């Protein structure tokens, strides 16, 4: 199971709570995909930018799509640019993938808030172990889940992140904070920030 799949399973599990925002989850999923691509050596992170590297064989269709969209011309994308571009509507994409992979294919919440499920998943995507408890899985999964307000991560967990993981998690936190500020601004009737794309 990829980091992004694990995060999607955690988000869909019962007890996630009402705090989960699809836009936050989309940004965290984009960060999880970037962590997965670094792990596969499909990209390198250098000076805050996402550099193309190898072209590994990727079985997961959504992650393959992410790898196919890597910017391959200088000056390349920053991590922040990756999150905003790749993250657009990404939660809905993972929701559809999870629905296709679950054993019962049961329908769940609205398309606007697709990860607010009334009951837990009964099966995980094929090829990996399901993550049914908050805190299971690698430290970076817990850190990204905390960024999306699915769970909490301890200082010890954050200290276990490698430099690339820490850079991605930090960028996800910044993007989610920026998105929250825009939500607040919109709730007050103000114009959105120009740096936040539509679709969040």
mmCIF file of N, CA and C in Angstrom, residues 58-163:
data_model
loop_
_atom_site.group_PDB
_atom_site.id
_atom_site.type_symbol
_atom_site.label_atom_id
_atom_site.label_comp_id
_atom_site.label_asym_id
_atom_site.label_seq_id
_atom_site.Cartn_x
_atom_site.Cartn_y
_atom_site.Cartn_z
ATOM 1 N N UNK A 58 5.129 1.592 -12.005
ATOM 2 C CA UNK A 58 4.203 1.898 -10.915
ATOM 3 C C UNK A 58 2.874 1.229 -11.211
ATOM 4 N N UNK A 59 2.442 0.356 -10.307
ATOM 5 C CA UNK A 59 1.208 -0.397 -10.529
ATOM 6 C C UNK A 59 -0.033 0.408 -10.179
ATOM 7 N N UNK A 60 0.053 1.234 -9.142
ATOM 8 C CA UNK A 60 -1.117 1.998 -8.717
ATOM 9 C C UNK A 60 -1.448 3.055 -9.763
ATOM 10 N N UNK A 61 -2.696 3.045 -10.250
ATOM 11 C CA UNK A 61 -3.083 3.916 -11.361
ATOM 12 C C UNK A 61 -3.013 5.395 -10.997
ATOM 13 N N UNK A 62 -3.437 5.753 -9.780
ATOM 14 C CA UNK A 62 -3.451 7.162 -9.407
ATOM 15 C C UNK A 62 -2.018 7.667 -9.224
ATOM 16 N N UNK A 63 -1.163 6.861 -8.606
ATOM 17 C CA UNK A 63 0.229 7.263 -8.440
ATOM 18 C C UNK A 63 0.944 7.305 -9.791
ATOM 19 N N UNK A 64 0.600 6.400 -10.688
ATOM 20 C CA UNK A 64 1.168 6.442 -12.034
ATOM 21 C C UNK A 64 0.796 7.745 -12.728
ATOM 22 N N UNK A 65 -0.435 8.176 -12.526
ATOM 23 C CA UNK A 65 -0.874 9.455 -13.084
ATOM 24 C C UNK A 65 -0.040 10.601 -12.519
ATOM 25 N N UNK A 66 0.237 10.536 -11.208
ATOM 26 C CA UNK A 66 1.062 11.566 -10.587
ATOM 27 C C UNK A 66 2.464 11.580 -11.189
ATOM 28 N N UNK A 67 3.039 10.395 -11.367
ATOM 29 C CA UNK A 67 4.384 10.304 -11.938
ATOM 30 C C UNK A 67 4.409 10.812 -13.374
ATOM 31 N N UNK A 68 3.348 10.557 -14.109
ATOM 32 C CA UNK A 68 3.282 10.981 -15.504
ATOM 33 C C UNK A 68 3.201 12.494 -15.629
ATOM 34 N N UNK A 69 2.738 13.158 -14.562
ATOM 35 C CA UNK A 69 2.581 14.608 -14.608
ATOM 36 C C UNK A 69 3.757 15.388 -14.061
ATOM 37 N N UNK A 70 4.857 14.709 -13.757
ATOM 38 C CA UNK A 70 6.039 15.397 -13.235
ATOM 39 C C UNK A 70 6.548 16.407 -14.267
ATOM 40 N N UNK A 71 6.814 17.613 -13.842
ATOM 41 C CA UNK A 71 7.369 18.632 -14.731
ATOM 42 C C UNK A 71 8.828 18.294 -14.998
ATOM 43 N N UNK A 72 9.193 18.154 -16.260
ATOM 44 C CA UNK A 72 10.518 17.662 -16.620
ATOM 45 C C UNK A 72 11.411 18.718 -17.257
ATOM 46 N N UNK A 73 10.985 19.962 -17.220
ATOM 47 C CA UNK A 73 11.781 21.042 -17.786
ATOM 48 C C UNK A 73 12.172 22.030 -16.685
ATOM 49 N N UNK A 74 13.428 22.523 -16.701
ATOM 50 C CA UNK A 74 13.822 23.543 -15.725
ATOM 51 C C UNK A 74 12.927 24.780 -15.867
ATOM 52 N N UNK A 75 12.668 25.505 -14.793
ATOM 53 C CA UNK A 75 13.272 25.353 -13.468
ATOM 54 C C UNK A 75 12.576 24.323 -12.582
ATOM 55 N N UNK A 76 11.706 23.484 -13.128
ATOM 56 C CA UNK A 76 10.963 22.467 -12.398
ATOM 57 C C UNK A 76 9.984 23.119 -11.416
ATOM 58 N N UNK A 77 9.192 22.299 -10.771
ATOM 59 C CA UNK A 77 8.219 22.810 -9.809
ATOM 60 C C UNK A 77 8.821 22.874 -8.417
ATOM 61 N N UNK A 78 8.328 23.817 -7.628
ATOM 62 C CA UNK A 78 8.615 23.771 -6.202
ATOM 63 C C UNK A 78 7.681 22.743 -5.569
ATOM 64 N N UNK A 79 8.005 22.331 -4.361
ATOM 65 C CA UNK A 79 7.120 21.408 -3.642
ATOM 66 C C UNK A 79 5.741 22.037 -3.479
ATOM 67 N N UNK A 80 5.706 23.317 -3.168
ATOM 68 C CA UNK A 80 4.425 24.006 -3.002
ATOM 69 C C UNK A 80 3.624 23.991 -4.302
ATOM 70 N N UNK A 81 4.275 24.257 -5.421
ATOM 71 C CA UNK A 81 3.571 24.232 -6.701
ATOM 72 C C UNK A 81 3.017 22.839 -6.994
ATOM 73 N N UNK A 82 3.802 21.808 -6.675
ATOM 74 C CA UNK A 82 3.318 20.433 -6.854
ATOM 75 C C UNK A 82 2.035 20.211 -6.061
ATOM 76 N N UNK A 83 2.029 20.631 -4.802
ATOM 77 C CA UNK A 83 0.874 20.394 -3.940
ATOM 78 C C UNK A 83 -0.382 21.036 -4.515
ATOM 79 N N UNK A 84 -0.277 22.285 -4.950
ATOM 80 C CA UNK A 84 -1.459 22.978 -5.453
ATOM 81 C C UNK A 84 -1.910 22.423 -6.805
ATOM 82 N N UNK A 85 -0.975 22.080 -7.668
ATOM 83 C CA UNK A 85 -1.362 21.555 -8.985
ATOM 84 C C UNK A 85 -1.909 20.140 -8.858
ATOM 85 N N UNK A 86 -1.154 19.275 -8.236
ATOM 86 C CA UNK A 86 -1.533 17.871 -8.142
ATOM 87 C C UNK A 86 -2.708 17.665 -7.199
ATOM 88 N N UNK A 87 -2.823 18.518 -6.189
ATOM 89 C CA UNK A 87 -3.845 18.311 -5.166
ATOM 90 C C UNK A 87 -5.253 18.656 -5.587
ATOM 91 N N UNK A 88 -5.412 19.343 -6.687
ATOM 92 C CA UNK A 88 -6.753 19.771 -7.068
ATOM 93 C C UNK A 88 -7.686 18.568 -7.254
ATOM 94 N N UNK A 89 -8.741 18.519 -6.434
ATOM 95 C CA UNK A 89 -9.749 17.450 -6.486
ATOM 96 C C UNK A 89 -9.163 16.054 -6.261
ATOM 97 N N UNK A 90 -8.002 15.965 -5.634
ATOM 98 C CA UNK A 90 -7.348 14.670 -5.471
ATOM 99 C C UNK A 90 -8.085 13.780 -4.472
ATOM 100 N N UNK A 91 -8.706 14.373 -3.458
ATOM 101 C CA UNK A 91 -9.461 13.565 -2.490
ATOM 102 C C UNK A 91 -10.577 12.802 -3.195
ATOM 103 N N UNK A 92 -11.274 13.449 -4.107
ATOM 104 C CA UNK A 92 -12.353 12.777 -4.833
ATOM 105 C C UNK A 92 -11.804 11.645 -5.695
ATOM 106 N N UNK A 93 -10.614 11.835 -6.248
ATOM 107 C CA UNK A 93 -10.014 10.793 -7.083
ATOM 108 C C UNK A 93 -9.688 9.553 -6.250
ATOM 109 N N UNK A 94 -9.121 9.780 -5.060
ATOM 110 C CA UNK A 94 -8.809 8.653 -4.189
ATOM 111 C C UNK A 94 -10.085 8.017 -3.646
ATOM 112 N N UNK A 95 -11.106 8.833 -3.437
ATOM 113 C CA UNK A 95 -12.364 8.266 -2.978
ATOM 114 C C UNK A 95 -12.912 7.286 -4.005
ATOM 115 N N UNK A 96 -12.871 7.669 -5.268
ATOM 116 C CA UNK A 96 -13.361 6.770 -6.317
ATOM 117 C C UNK A 96 -12.531 5.492 -6.379
ATOM 118 N N UNK A 97 -11.218 5.630 -6.194
ATOM 119 C CA UNK A 97 -10.350 4.452 -6.210
ATOM 120 C C UNK A 97 -10.667 3.528 -5.036
ATOM 121 N N UNK A 98 -10.945 4.105 -3.870
ATOM 122 C CA UNK A 98 -11.286 3.288 -2.712
ATOM 123 C C UNK A 98 -12.632 2.596 -2.895
ATOM 124 N N UNK A 99 -13.586 3.309 -3.460
ATOM 125 C CA UNK A 99 -14.888 2.691 -3.705
ATOM 126 C C UNK A 99 -14.747 1.477 -4.622
ATOM 127 N N UNK A 100 -13.899 1.614 -5.634
ATOM 128 C CA UNK A 100 -13.704 0.511 -6.568
ATOM 129 C C UNK A 100 -13.011 -0.666 -5.898
ATOM 130 N N UNK A 101 -12.201 -0.390 -4.853
ATOM 131 C CA UNK A 101 -11.405 -1.433 -4.228
ATOM 132 C C UNK A 101 -12.087 -2.093 -3.036
ATOM 133 N N UNK A 102 -13.135 -1.480 -2.482
ATOM 134 C CA UNK A 102 -13.776 -2.061 -1.304
ATOM 135 C C UNK A 102 -14.588 -3.288 -1.688
ATOM 136 N N UNK A 103 -14.735 -4.166 -0.737
ATOM 137 C CA UNK A 103 -15.403 -5.432 -1.019
ATOM 138 C C UNK A 103 -16.883 -5.258 -1.299
ATOM 139 N N UNK A 104 -17.538 -4.358 -0.564
ATOM 140 C CA UNK A 104 -18.984 -4.243 -0.738
ATOM 141 C C UNK A 104 -19.378 -3.137 -1.695
ATOM 142 N N UNK A 105 -18.453 -2.220 -2.017
ATOM 143 C CA UNK A 105 -18.769 -1.127 -2.923
ATOM 144 C C UNK A 105 -19.885 -0.235 -2.423
ATOM 145 N N UNK A 106 -20.021 -0.167 -1.092
ATOM 146 C CA UNK A 106 -21.138 0.586 -0.526
ATOM 147 C C UNK A 106 -20.987 2.064 -0.812
ATOM 148 N N UNK A 107 -22.081 2.758 -1.131
ATOM 149 C CA UNK A 107 -21.992 4.192 -1.352
ATOM 150 C C UNK A 107 -21.704 4.909 -0.051
ATOM 151 N N UNK A 108 -21.090 6.063 -0.148
ATOM 152 C CA UNK A 108 -20.786 6.841 1.042
ATOM 153 C C UNK A 108 -21.234 8.259 0.813
ATOM 154 N N UNK A 109 -20.796 9.167 1.696
ATOM 155 C CA UNK A 109 -21.304 10.517 1.772
ATOM 156 C C UNK A 109 -21.377 11.279 0.469
ATOM 157 N N UNK A 110 -21.593 12.548 0.548
ATOM 158 C CA UNK A 110 -21.777 13.366 -0.631
ATOM 159 C C UNK A 110 -20.475 13.543 -1.379
ATOM 160 N N UNK A 111 -20.584 13.973 -2.633
ATOM 161 C CA UNK A 111 -19.374 14.213 -3.423
ATOM 162 C C UNK A 111 -18.609 15.413 -2.907
ATOM 163 N N UNK A 112 -19.295 16.326 -2.210
ATOM 164 C CA UNK A 112 -18.609 17.497 -1.668
ATOM 165 C C UNK A 112 -17.714 17.103 -0.501
ATOM 166 N N UNK A 113 -18.166 16.199 0.321
ATOM 167 C CA UNK A 113 -17.386 15.719 1.467
ATOM 168 C C UNK A 113 -17.303 14.203 1.390
ATOM 169 N N UNK A 114 -16.596 13.669 0.404
ATOM 170 C CA UNK A 114 -16.676 12.233 0.143
ATOM 171 C C UNK A 114 -16.066 11.356 1.210
ATOM 172 N N UNK A 115 -15.216 11.897 2.090
ATOM 173 C CA UNK A 115 -14.576 11.033 3.075
ATOM 174 C C UNK A 115 -15.300 11.037 4.416
ATOM 175 N N UNK A 116 -16.464 11.647 4.499
ATOM 176 C CA UNK A 116 -17.244 11.575 5.729
ATOM 177 C C UNK A 116 -18.155 10.371 5.637
ATOM 178 N N UNK A 117 -17.598 9.215 5.966
ATOM 179 C CA UNK A 117 -18.332 7.954 5.828
ATOM 180 C C UNK A 117 -19.098 7.626 7.105
ATOM 181 N N UNK A 118 -20.258 6.972 6.994
ATOM 182 C CA UNK A 118 -20.989 6.562 8.185
ATOM 183 C C UNK A 118 -20.436 5.301 8.819
ATOM 184 N N UNK A 119 -19.594 4.564 8.100
ATOM 185 C CA UNK A 119 -19.024 3.336 8.653
ATOM 186 C C UNK A 119 -17.667 3.080 8.021
ATOM 187 N N UNK A 120 -16.830 2.219 8.663
ATOM 188 C CA UNK A 120 -15.473 2.042 8.163
ATOM 189 C C UNK A 120 -15.430 1.215 6.891
ATOM 190 N N UNK A 121 -14.302 1.304 6.210
ATOM 191 C CA UNK A 121 -14.074 0.442 5.058
ATOM 192 C C UNK A 121 -14.047 -1.009 5.498
ATOM 193 N N UNK A 122 -14.556 -1.888 4.650
ATOM 194 C CA UNK A 122 -14.508 -3.309 4.968
ATOM 195 C C UNK A 122 -13.317 -3.990 4.329
ATOM 196 N N UNK A 123 -12.674 -3.328 3.402
ATOM 197 C CA UNK A 123 -11.489 -3.905 2.763
ATOM 198 C C UNK A 123 -10.587 -2.792 2.296
ATOM 199 N N UNK A 124 -9.304 -3.104 2.201
ATOM 200 C CA UNK A 124 -8.330 -2.128 1.727
ATOM 201 C C UNK A 124 -8.047 -2.378 0.265
ATOM 202 N N UNK A 125 -7.424 -1.393 -0.432
ATOM 203 C CA UNK A 125 -7.036 -1.626 -1.813
ATOM 204 C C UNK A 125 -6.166 -2.859 -1.937
ATOM 205 N N UNK A 126 -6.319 -3.569 -3.041
ATOM 206 C CA UNK A 126 -5.562 -4.802 -3.248
ATOM 207 C C UNK A 126 -4.079 -4.535 -3.224
ATOM 208 N N UNK A 127 -3.346 -5.493 -2.693
ATOM 209 C CA UNK A 127 -1.897 -5.413 -2.734
ATOM 210 C C UNK A 127 -1.261 -4.837 -1.490
ATOM 211 N N UNK A 128 -2.058 -4.481 -0.489
ATOM 212 C CA UNK A 128 -1.450 -3.920 0.706
ATOM 213 C C UNK A 128 -2.308 -4.175 1.923
ATOM 214 N N UNK A 129 -1.733 -3.999 3.093
ATOM 215 C CA UNK A 129 -2.460 -4.199 4.343
ATOM 216 C C UNK A 129 -3.257 -2.945 4.669
ATOM 217 N N UNK A 130 -4.487 -3.119 5.085
ATOM 218 C CA UNK A 130 -5.303 -1.977 5.453
ATOM 219 C C UNK A 130 -4.772 -1.302 6.712
ATOM 220 N N UNK A 131 -5.023 -0.006 6.822
ATOM 221 C CA UNK A 131 -4.640 0.744 8.011
ATOM 222 C C UNK A 131 -5.934 1.197 8.662
ATOM 223 N N UNK A 132 -6.319 0.550 9.734
ATOM 224 C CA UNK A 132 -7.623 0.794 10.315
ATOM 225 C C UNK A 132 -7.552 1.577 11.624
ATOM 226 N N UNK A 133 -6.372 1.776 12.162
ATOM 227 C CA UNK A 133 -6.261 2.510 13.411
ATOM 228 C C UNK A 133 -5.383 3.716 13.187
ATOM 229 N N UNK A 134 -5.781 4.840 13.742
ATOM 230 C CA UNK A 134 -4.948 6.028 13.656
ATOM 231 C C UNK A 134 -3.605 5.732 14.295
ATOM 232 N N UNK A 135 -2.556 6.195 13.630
ATOM 233 C CA UNK A 135 -1.232 5.983 14.184
ATOM 234 C C UNK A 135 -0.522 4.788 13.616
ATOM 235 N N UNK A 136 -1.251 3.872 12.920
ATOM 236 C CA UNK A 136 -0.589 2.756 12.267
ATOM 237 C C UNK A 136 0.233 3.278 11.099
ATOM 238 N N UNK A 137 1.207 2.461 10.676
ATOM 239 C CA UNK A 137 1.957 2.833 9.491
ATOM 240 C C UNK A 137 3.198 3.638 9.824
ATOM 241 N N UNK A 138 3.902 4.079 8.792
ATOM 242 C CA UNK A 138 5.162 4.802 8.986
ATOM 243 C C UNK A 138 4.942 6.200 9.564
ATOM 244 N N UNK A 139 5.988 6.793 10.140
ATOM 245 C CA UNK A 139 5.840 8.129 10.745
ATOM 246 C C UNK A 139 5.323 9.181 9.770
ATOM 247 N N UNK A 140 5.747 9.115 8.507
ATOM 248 C CA UNK A 140 5.298 10.143 7.560
ATOM 249 C C UNK A 140 3.795 10.057 7.334
ATOM 250 N N UNK A 141 3.220 8.871 7.406
ATOM 251 C CA UNK A 141 1.778 8.731 7.274
ATOM 252 C C UNK A 141 1.069 9.416 8.439
ATOM 253 N N UNK A 142 1.576 9.195 9.642
ATOM 254 C CA UNK A 142 0.997 9.846 10.817
ATOM 255 C C UNK A 142 1.129 11.362 10.727
ATOM 256 N N UNK A 143 2.267 11.837 10.224
ATOM 257 C CA UNK A 143 2.490 13.277 10.111
ATOM 258 C C UNK A 143 1.542 13.907 9.097
ATOM 259 N N UNK A 144 1.330 13.246 7.970
ATOM 260 C CA UNK A 144 0.417 13.765 6.959
ATOM 261 C C UNK A 144 -1.028 13.684 7.430
ATOM 262 N N UNK A 145 -1.366 12.617 8.156
ATOM 263 C CA UNK A 145 -2.705 12.509 8.726
ATOM 264 C C UNK A 145 -2.959 13.646 9.714
ATOM 265 N N UNK A 146 -1.939 13.999 10.478
ATOM 266 C CA UNK A 146 -2.075 15.112 11.418
ATOM 267 C C UNK A 146 -2.252 16.430 10.669
ATOM 268 N N UNK A 147 -1.536 16.601 9.572
ATOM 269 C CA UNK A 147 -1.664 17.829 8.786
ATOM 270 C C UNK A 147 -3.080 18.000 8.253
ATOM 271 N N UNK A 148 -3.719 16.881 7.883
ATOM 272 C CA UNK A 148 -5.087 16.923 7.363
ATOM 273 C C UNK A 148 -6.134 16.866 8.465
ATOM 274 N N UNK A 149 -5.700 16.875 9.717
ATOM 275 C CA UNK A 149 -6.584 16.841 10.891
ATOM 276 C C UNK A 149 -7.372 15.539 10.997
ATOM 277 N N UNK A 150 -6.753 14.464 10.532
ATOM 278 C CA UNK A 150 -7.355 13.143 10.683
ATOM 279 C C UNK A 150 -6.950 12.550 12.027
ATOM 280 N N UNK A 151 -5.742 12.833 12.452
ATOM 281 C CA UNK A 151 -5.198 12.272 13.689
ATOM 282 C C UNK A 151 -4.177 13.254 14.244
ATOM 283 N N UNK A 152 -3.505 12.873 15.306
ATOM 284 C CA UNK A 152 -2.462 13.700 15.888
ATOM 285 C C UNK A 152 -1.142 12.956 15.801
ATOM 286 N N UNK A 153 -0.074 13.711 15.615
ATOM 287 C CA UNK A 153 1.266 13.126 15.573
ATOM 288 C C UNK A 153 2.077 13.665 16.741
ATOM 289 N N UNK A 154 2.817 12.784 17.401
ATOM 290 C CA UNK A 154 3.641 13.191 18.532
ATOM 291 C C UNK A 154 4.943 13.805 18.039
ATOM 292 N N UNK A 155 5.615 14.514 18.938
ATOM 293 C CA UNK A 155 6.923 15.078 18.596
ATOM 294 C C UNK A 155 7.908 13.969 18.238
ATOM 295 N N UNK A 156 7.778 12.822 18.912
ATOM 296 C CA UNK A 156 8.669 11.700 18.620
ATOM 297 C C UNK A 156 8.468 11.198 17.194
ATOM 298 N N UNK A 157 7.204 11.152 16.773
ATOM 299 C CA UNK A 157 6.905 10.717 15.404
ATOM 300 C C UNK A 157 7.506 11.681 14.393
ATOM 301 N N UNK A 158 7.325 12.972 14.614
ATOM 302 C CA UNK A 158 7.861 13.969 13.686
ATOM 303 C C UNK A 158 9.378 13.915 13.627
ATOM 304 N N UNK A 159 10.012 13.579 14.761
ATOM 305 C CA UNK A 159 11.469 13.503 14.789
ATOM 306 C C UNK A 159 12.002 12.341 13.963
ATOM 307 N N UNK A 160 11.145 11.367 13.661
ATOM 308 C CA UNK A 160 11.572 10.204 12.883
ATOM 309 C C UNK A 160 11.531 10.447 11.374
ATOM 310 N N UNK A 161 11.009 11.581 10.937
ATOM 311 C CA UNK A 161 10.942 11.858 9.509
ATOM 312 C C UNK A 161 12.332 12.105 8.947
ATOM 313 N N UNK A 162 12.584 11.614 7.735
ATOM 314 C CA UNK A 162 13.855 11.944 7.095
ATOM 315 C C UNK A 162 13.740 13.354 6.501
ATOM 316 N N UNK A 163 14.846 13.963 6.057
ATOM 317 C CA UNK A 163 14.789 15.356 5.588
ATOM 318 C C UNK A 163 13.785 15.597 4.460
#
